[in-house]
Coordinates of C-alpha atoms in Angstrom, one line a residue:
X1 CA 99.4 -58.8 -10.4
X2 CA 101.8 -57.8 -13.4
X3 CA 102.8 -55.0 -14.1
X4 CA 101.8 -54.8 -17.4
X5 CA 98.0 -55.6 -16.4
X6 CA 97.8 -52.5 -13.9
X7 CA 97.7 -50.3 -16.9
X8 CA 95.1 -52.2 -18.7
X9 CA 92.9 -52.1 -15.9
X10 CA 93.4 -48.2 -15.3
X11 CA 92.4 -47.3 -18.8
X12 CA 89.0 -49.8 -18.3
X13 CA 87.8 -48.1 -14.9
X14 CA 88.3 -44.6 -16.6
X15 CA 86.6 -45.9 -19.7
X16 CA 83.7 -47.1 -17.4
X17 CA 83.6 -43.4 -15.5
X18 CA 83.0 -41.8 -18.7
X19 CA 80.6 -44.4 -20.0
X20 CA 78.4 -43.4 -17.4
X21 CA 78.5 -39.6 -17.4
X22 CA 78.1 -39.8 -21.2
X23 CA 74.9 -41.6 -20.2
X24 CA 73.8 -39.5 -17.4
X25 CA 74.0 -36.2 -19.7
X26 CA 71.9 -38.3 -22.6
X27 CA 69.1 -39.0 -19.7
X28 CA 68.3 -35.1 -19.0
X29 CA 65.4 -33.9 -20.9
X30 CA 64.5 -30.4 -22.3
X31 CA 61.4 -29.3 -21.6
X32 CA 58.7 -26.0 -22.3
X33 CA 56.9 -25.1 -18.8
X34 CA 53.9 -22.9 -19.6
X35 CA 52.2 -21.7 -16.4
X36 CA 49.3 -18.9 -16.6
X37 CA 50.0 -18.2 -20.3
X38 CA 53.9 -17.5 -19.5
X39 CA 56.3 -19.9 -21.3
X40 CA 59.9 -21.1 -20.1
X41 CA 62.7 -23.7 -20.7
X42 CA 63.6 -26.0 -18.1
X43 CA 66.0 -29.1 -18.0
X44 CA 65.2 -31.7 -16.1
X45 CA 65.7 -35.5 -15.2
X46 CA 62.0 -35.7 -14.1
X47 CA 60.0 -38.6 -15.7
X48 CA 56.8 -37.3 -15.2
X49 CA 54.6 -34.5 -15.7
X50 CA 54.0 -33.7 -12.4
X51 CA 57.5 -34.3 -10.9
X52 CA 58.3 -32.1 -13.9
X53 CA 56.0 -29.7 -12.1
X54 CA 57.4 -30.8 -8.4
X55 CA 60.5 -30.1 -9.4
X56 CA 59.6 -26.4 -10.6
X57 CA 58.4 -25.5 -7.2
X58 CA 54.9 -25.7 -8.8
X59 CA 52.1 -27.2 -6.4
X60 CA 48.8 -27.9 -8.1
X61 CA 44.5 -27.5 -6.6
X62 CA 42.0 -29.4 -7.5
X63 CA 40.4 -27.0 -9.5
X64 CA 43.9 -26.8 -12.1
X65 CA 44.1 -27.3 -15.4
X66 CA 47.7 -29.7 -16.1
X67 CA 48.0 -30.8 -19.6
X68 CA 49.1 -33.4 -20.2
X69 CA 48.2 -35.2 -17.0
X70 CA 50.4 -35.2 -13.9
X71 CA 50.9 -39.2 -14.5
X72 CA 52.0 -38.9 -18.1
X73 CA 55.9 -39.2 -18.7
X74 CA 58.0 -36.4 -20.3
X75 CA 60.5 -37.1 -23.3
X76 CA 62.6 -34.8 -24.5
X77 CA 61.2 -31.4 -26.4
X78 CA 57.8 -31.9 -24.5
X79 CA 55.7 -29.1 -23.4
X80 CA 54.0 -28.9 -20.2
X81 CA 51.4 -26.8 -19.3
X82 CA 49.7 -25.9 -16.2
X83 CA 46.5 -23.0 -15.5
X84 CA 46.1 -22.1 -12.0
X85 CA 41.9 -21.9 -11.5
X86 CA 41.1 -18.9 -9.8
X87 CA 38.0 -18.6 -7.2
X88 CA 35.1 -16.5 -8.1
X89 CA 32.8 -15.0 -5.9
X90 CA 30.2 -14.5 -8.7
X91 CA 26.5 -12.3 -8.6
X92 CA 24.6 -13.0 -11.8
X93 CA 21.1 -10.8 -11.0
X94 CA 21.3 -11.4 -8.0
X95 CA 22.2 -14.6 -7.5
X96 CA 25.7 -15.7 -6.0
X97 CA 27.0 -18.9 -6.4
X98 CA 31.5 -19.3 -5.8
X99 CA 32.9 -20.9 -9.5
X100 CA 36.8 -21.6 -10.6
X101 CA 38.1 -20.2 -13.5
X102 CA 41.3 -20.2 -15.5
X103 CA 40.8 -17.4 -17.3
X104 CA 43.7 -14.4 -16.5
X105 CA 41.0 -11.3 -17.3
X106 CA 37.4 -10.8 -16.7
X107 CA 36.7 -10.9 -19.9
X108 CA 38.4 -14.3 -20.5
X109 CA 36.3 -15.3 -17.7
X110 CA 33.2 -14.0 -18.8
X111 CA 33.4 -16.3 -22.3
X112 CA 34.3 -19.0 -19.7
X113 CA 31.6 -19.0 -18.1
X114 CA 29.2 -18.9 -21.5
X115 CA 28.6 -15.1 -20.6
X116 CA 29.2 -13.3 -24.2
X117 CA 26.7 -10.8 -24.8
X118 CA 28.0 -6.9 -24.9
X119 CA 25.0 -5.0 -23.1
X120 CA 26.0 -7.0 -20.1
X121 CA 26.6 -5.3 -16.9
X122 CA 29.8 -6.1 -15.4
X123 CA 31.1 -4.9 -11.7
X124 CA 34.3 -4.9 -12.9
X125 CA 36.8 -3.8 -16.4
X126 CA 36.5 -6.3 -19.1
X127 CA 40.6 -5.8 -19.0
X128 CA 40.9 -6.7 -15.4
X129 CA 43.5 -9.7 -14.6
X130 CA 42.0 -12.4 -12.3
X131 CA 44.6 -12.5 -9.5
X132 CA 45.6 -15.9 -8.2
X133 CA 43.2 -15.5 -4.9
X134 CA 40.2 -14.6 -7.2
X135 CA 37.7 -11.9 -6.4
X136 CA 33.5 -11.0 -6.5
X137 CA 32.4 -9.9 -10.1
X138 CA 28.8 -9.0 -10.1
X139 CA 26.8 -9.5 -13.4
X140 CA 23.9 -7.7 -14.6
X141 CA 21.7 -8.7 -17.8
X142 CA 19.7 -7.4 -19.7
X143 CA 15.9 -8.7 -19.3
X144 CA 12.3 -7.8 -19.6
X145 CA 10.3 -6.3 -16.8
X146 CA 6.7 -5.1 -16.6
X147 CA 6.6 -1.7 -14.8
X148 CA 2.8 -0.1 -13.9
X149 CA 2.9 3.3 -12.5
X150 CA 0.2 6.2 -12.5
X151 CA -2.3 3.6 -14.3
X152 CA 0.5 3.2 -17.2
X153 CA 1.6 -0.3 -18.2
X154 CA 4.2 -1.0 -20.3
X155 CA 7.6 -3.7 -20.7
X156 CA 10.9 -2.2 -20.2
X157 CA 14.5 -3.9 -21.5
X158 CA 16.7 -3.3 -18.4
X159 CA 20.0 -4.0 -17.1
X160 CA 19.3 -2.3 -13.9
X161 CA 20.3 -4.5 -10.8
X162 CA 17.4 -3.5 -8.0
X163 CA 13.5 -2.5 -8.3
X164 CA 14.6 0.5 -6.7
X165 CA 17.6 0.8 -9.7
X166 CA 15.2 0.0 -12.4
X167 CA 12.7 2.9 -10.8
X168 CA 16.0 5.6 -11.4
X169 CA 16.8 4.8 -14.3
X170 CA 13.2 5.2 -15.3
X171 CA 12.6 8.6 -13.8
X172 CA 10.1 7.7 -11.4
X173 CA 10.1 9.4 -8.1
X174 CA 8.4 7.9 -4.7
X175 CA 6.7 9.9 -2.6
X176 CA 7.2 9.1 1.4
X177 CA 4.0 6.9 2.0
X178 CA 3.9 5.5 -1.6
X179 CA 5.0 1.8 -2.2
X180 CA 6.1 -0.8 -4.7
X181 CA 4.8 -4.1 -4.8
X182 CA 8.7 -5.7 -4.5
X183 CA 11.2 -4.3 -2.4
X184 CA 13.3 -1.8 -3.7
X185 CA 16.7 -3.6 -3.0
X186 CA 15.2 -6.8 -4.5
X187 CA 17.0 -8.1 -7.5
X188 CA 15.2 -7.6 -11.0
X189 CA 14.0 -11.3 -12.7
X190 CA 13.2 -11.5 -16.2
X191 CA 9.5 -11.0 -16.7
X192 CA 8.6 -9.9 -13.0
X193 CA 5.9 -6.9 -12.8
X194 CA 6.6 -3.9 -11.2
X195 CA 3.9 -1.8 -9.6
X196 CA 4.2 1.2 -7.9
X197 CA 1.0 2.4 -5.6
X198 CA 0.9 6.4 -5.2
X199 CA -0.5 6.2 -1.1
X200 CA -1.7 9.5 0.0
X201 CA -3.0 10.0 3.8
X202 CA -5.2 12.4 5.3
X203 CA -6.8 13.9 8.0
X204 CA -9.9 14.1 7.5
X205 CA -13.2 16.1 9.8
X206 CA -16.0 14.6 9.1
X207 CA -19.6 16.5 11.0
X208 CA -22.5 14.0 12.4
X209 CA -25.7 15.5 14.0
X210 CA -26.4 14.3 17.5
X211 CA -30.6 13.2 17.9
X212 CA -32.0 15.6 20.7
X213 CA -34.2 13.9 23.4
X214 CA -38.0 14.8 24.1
X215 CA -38.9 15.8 27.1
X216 CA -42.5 15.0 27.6
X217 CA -44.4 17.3 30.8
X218 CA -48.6 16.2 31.5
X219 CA -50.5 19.1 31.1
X220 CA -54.2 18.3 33.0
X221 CA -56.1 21.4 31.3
X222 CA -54.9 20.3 27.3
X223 CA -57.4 17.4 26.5
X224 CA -56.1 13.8 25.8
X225 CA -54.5 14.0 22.0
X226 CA -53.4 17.5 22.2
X227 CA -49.8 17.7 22.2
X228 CA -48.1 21.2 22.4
X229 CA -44.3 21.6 21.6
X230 CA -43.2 24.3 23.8
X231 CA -39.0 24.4 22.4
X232 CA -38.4 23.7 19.6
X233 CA -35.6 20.2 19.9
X234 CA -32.2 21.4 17.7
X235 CA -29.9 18.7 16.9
X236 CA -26.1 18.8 18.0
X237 CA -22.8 18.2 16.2
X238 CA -20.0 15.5 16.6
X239 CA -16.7 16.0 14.6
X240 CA -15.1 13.2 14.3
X241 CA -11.6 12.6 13.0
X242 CA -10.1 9.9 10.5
X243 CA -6.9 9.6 8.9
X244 CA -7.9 8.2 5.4
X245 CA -5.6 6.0 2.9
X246 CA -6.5 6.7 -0.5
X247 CA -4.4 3.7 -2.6
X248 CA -4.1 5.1 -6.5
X249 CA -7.7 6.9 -5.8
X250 CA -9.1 4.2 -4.1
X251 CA -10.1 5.0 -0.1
X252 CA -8.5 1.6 1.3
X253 CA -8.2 2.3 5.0
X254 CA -10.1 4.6 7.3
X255 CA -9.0 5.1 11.0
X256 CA -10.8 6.9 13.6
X257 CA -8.7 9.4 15.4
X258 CA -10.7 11.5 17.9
X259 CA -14.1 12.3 18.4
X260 CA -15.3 15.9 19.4
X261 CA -18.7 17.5 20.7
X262 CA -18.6 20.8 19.0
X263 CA -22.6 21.6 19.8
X264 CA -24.5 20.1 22.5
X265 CA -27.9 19.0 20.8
X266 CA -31.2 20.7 23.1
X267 CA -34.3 19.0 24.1
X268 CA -37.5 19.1 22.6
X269 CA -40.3 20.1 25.7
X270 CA -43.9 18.7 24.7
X271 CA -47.0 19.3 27.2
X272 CA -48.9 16.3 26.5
X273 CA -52.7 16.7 27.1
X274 CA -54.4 14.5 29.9
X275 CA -57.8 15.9 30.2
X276 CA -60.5 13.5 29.5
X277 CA -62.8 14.5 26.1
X278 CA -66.2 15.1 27.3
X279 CA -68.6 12.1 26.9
X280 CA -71.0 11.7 23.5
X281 CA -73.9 12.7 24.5
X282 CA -75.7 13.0 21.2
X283 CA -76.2 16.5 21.1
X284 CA -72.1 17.1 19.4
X285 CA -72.4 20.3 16.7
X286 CA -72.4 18.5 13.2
X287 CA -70.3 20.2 10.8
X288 CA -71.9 18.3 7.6
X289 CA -71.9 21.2 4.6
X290 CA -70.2 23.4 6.3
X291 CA -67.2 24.8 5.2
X292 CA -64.9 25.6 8.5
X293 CA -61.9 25.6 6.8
X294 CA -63.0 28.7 4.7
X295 CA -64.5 30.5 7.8
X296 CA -60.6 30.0 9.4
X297 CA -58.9 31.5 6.7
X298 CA -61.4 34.4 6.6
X299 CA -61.4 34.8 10.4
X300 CA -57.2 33.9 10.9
X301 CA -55.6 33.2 8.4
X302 CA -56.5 29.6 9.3
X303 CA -53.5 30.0 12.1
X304 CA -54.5 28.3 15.4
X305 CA -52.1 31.0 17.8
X306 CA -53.9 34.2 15.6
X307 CA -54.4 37.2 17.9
X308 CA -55.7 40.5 16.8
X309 CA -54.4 43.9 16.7
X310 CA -56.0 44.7 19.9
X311 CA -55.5 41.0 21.3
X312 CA -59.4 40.9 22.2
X313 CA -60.1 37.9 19.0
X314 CA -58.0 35.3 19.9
X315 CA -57.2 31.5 17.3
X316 CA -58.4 30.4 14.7
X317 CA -61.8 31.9 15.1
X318 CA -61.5 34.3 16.5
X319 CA -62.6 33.8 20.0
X320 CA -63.2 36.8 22.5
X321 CA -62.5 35.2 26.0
X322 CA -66.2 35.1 27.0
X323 CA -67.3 33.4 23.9
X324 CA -64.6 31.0 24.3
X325 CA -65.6 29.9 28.2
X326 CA -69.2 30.4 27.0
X327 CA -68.9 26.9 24.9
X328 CA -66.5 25.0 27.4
X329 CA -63.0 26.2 26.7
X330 CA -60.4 26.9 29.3
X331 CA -57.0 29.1 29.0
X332 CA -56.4 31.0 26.5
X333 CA -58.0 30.1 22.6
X334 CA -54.7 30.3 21.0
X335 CA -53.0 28.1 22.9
X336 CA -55.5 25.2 22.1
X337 CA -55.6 22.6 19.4
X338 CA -57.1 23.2 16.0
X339 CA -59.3 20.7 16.8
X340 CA -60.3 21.9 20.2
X341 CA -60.8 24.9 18.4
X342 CA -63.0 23.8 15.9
X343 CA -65.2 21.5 18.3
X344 CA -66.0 25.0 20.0
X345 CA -66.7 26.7 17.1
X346 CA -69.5 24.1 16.1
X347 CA -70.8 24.5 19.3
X348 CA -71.0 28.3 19.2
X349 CA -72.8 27.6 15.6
X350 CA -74.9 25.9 16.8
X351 CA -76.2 27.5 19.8
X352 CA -76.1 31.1 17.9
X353 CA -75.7 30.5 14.2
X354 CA -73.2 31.9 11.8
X355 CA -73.6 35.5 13.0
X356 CA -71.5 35.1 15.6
X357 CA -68.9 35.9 12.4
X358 CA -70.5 39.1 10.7
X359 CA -68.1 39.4 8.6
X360 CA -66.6 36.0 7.6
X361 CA -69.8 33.3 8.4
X362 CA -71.0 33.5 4.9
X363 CA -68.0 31.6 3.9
X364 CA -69.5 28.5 6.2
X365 CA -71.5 28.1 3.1
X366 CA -69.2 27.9 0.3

């Protein structure tokens, strides 16, 4: 080659070197990089957006927000602009559900999530940042309940969380066996009803009479029909225990505890007459006009057991002994029947007339 050409072709490779870093310079891009809110230059040779982001060290979730898309190209003076999502484990009365958002406060997530009202309840400051690995936020709101307590009705606006909240922050107080007709941990709903039940149990003794028994004995010298209680029957006593659940007022359980003989009931003794009346014989004292009732109250008081001062006159009548065995009677007069009594007493009327009774057989004829 001459001499004169090696010069020449110097100067071209030179001019061909700087050819192409003048090129390589005009290829690199300026670009604005905004991630979380927070802006920043970069300069780059990236074509797309999300070598752009690549290239930043910047990896990207599903649940991102990259605008414009990763797939877009990049020209000089572009902005790109990415915001990380943030996991939320979020309670809305009671309800959890896990949500993204992009939002960089609580508050910002709270619009996000369509949740604008003030007189929300919020488990967390309205000013708190989201950090990049999320968090639980716990939403209360407002809504309307029915409470009924002590026989009271009426709707309540509340942002309480719980039954059992909504009860506090209305003052009511439980006793220890009262109840509520939710749990008191469950969540509040809008429109549920609320009842609380005032329970109140008791002992209580409750007294039942015990029957006594009769305890019949044959007595051969009473005639048939005549019937003589000897002791008096007296009934006995069971206590008996309950515990009692009175529901608002209303008894709605009993249970029996324990039952307890506080007096043991005594038996009734009858003699029970087995002596055969004697036979009709046609001859029986008639009684028709005569007033025996009148002559009893004169003689006795009309008592059947009357004995006198000197206990010579004995029943209803009267009787001396020997008057009394005279007509047919046996034992003593005051220990028979009324009847007995007056069957005799027609047959001494008969057999001697009303003077037998100086003093009271006038009234025969009242």
């Amino acid at each position: 080659m001459p001499r004169s050409l090696k010069p020449v072709l110097l100067a071209l490779v030179l001019l061909g070197l700087l050819g192409g870093s003048l090129a390589y310079f005009a290829a690199q891009k300026s670009l604005t990089v905004t991630v979380d809110g927070q802006a920043r230059e970069v300069r780059t040779y990236a074509g797309t957006v999300g070598e752009v982001l690549e290239e930043a060290g910047l990896q990207t979730q599903s649940h991102d927000v990259v605008l414009p898309d990763a797939a877009a190209p990049v020209s000089d003076g572009d902005t790109v602009v990415l915001n990380r999502a943030r996991p939320l484990t979020l309670t809305v009365d009671g309800v959890q559900s896990e949500v993204y958002v992009t939002a960089l406060s609580v508050d910002e997530a709270l619009a996000q999530l369509g949740y604008r009202a003030e007189d929300l309840v919020v488990s967390a400051s309205r000013s708190e940042r989201l950090p990049l690995d999320g968090m639980a936020l716990s939403i209360t709101t407002p809504k309307d309940v029915t409470l009924v307590v002590d026989g009271q009705e009426r709707v309540v606006t509340t942002t309480a969380a719980t039954a059992g909240d909504l009860l506090v922050e209305q003052g009511v107080v439980l006793g220890a066996t009262d109840r509520t007709s939710v749990y008191p941990e469950q969540a509040l709903l809008a429109h549920m009803r609320l009842q609380v039940f005032r329970v109140q149990v008791t002992e209580v003794a409750v007294p039942t009479p015990i029957d006594y028994q009769t305890v019949e004995t044959e007595d051969p010298n009473a005639f048939e029909g005549d019937d003589t209680v000897t002791q008096e029957g007296v009934e006995g006593e069971q206590v008996t225990t309950y515990r009692v659940t009175v529901t608002d007022g209303v008894e709605t359980a009993r249970e029996q505890l324990a039952a307890t003989v506080t007096r043991e009931p005594v038996a009734e003794l009858v003699t029970v007459g087995t002596k055969a009346r004697p036979a009709s014989s046609g001859n029986e004292p008639s009684a028709d006009g005569l007033n025996w009732a009148a002559l009893a109250a004169c003689e006795s008081g009309g008592r059947p057991t009357a004995v006198s001062g000197t206990g010579k006159y004995r029943g209803m009548y009267q009787f001396s002994q020997g008057t009394w065995n005279a007509v047919g009677g046996s034992g003593d007069p005051a220990a028979a029947s009324a009847d007995e009594q007056t069957y005799r007493a027609q047959l001494l009327y008969q057999r001697s007339g009303a003077g037998q009774w100086p003093h009271c057989g006038s009234r025969l004829f009242n």
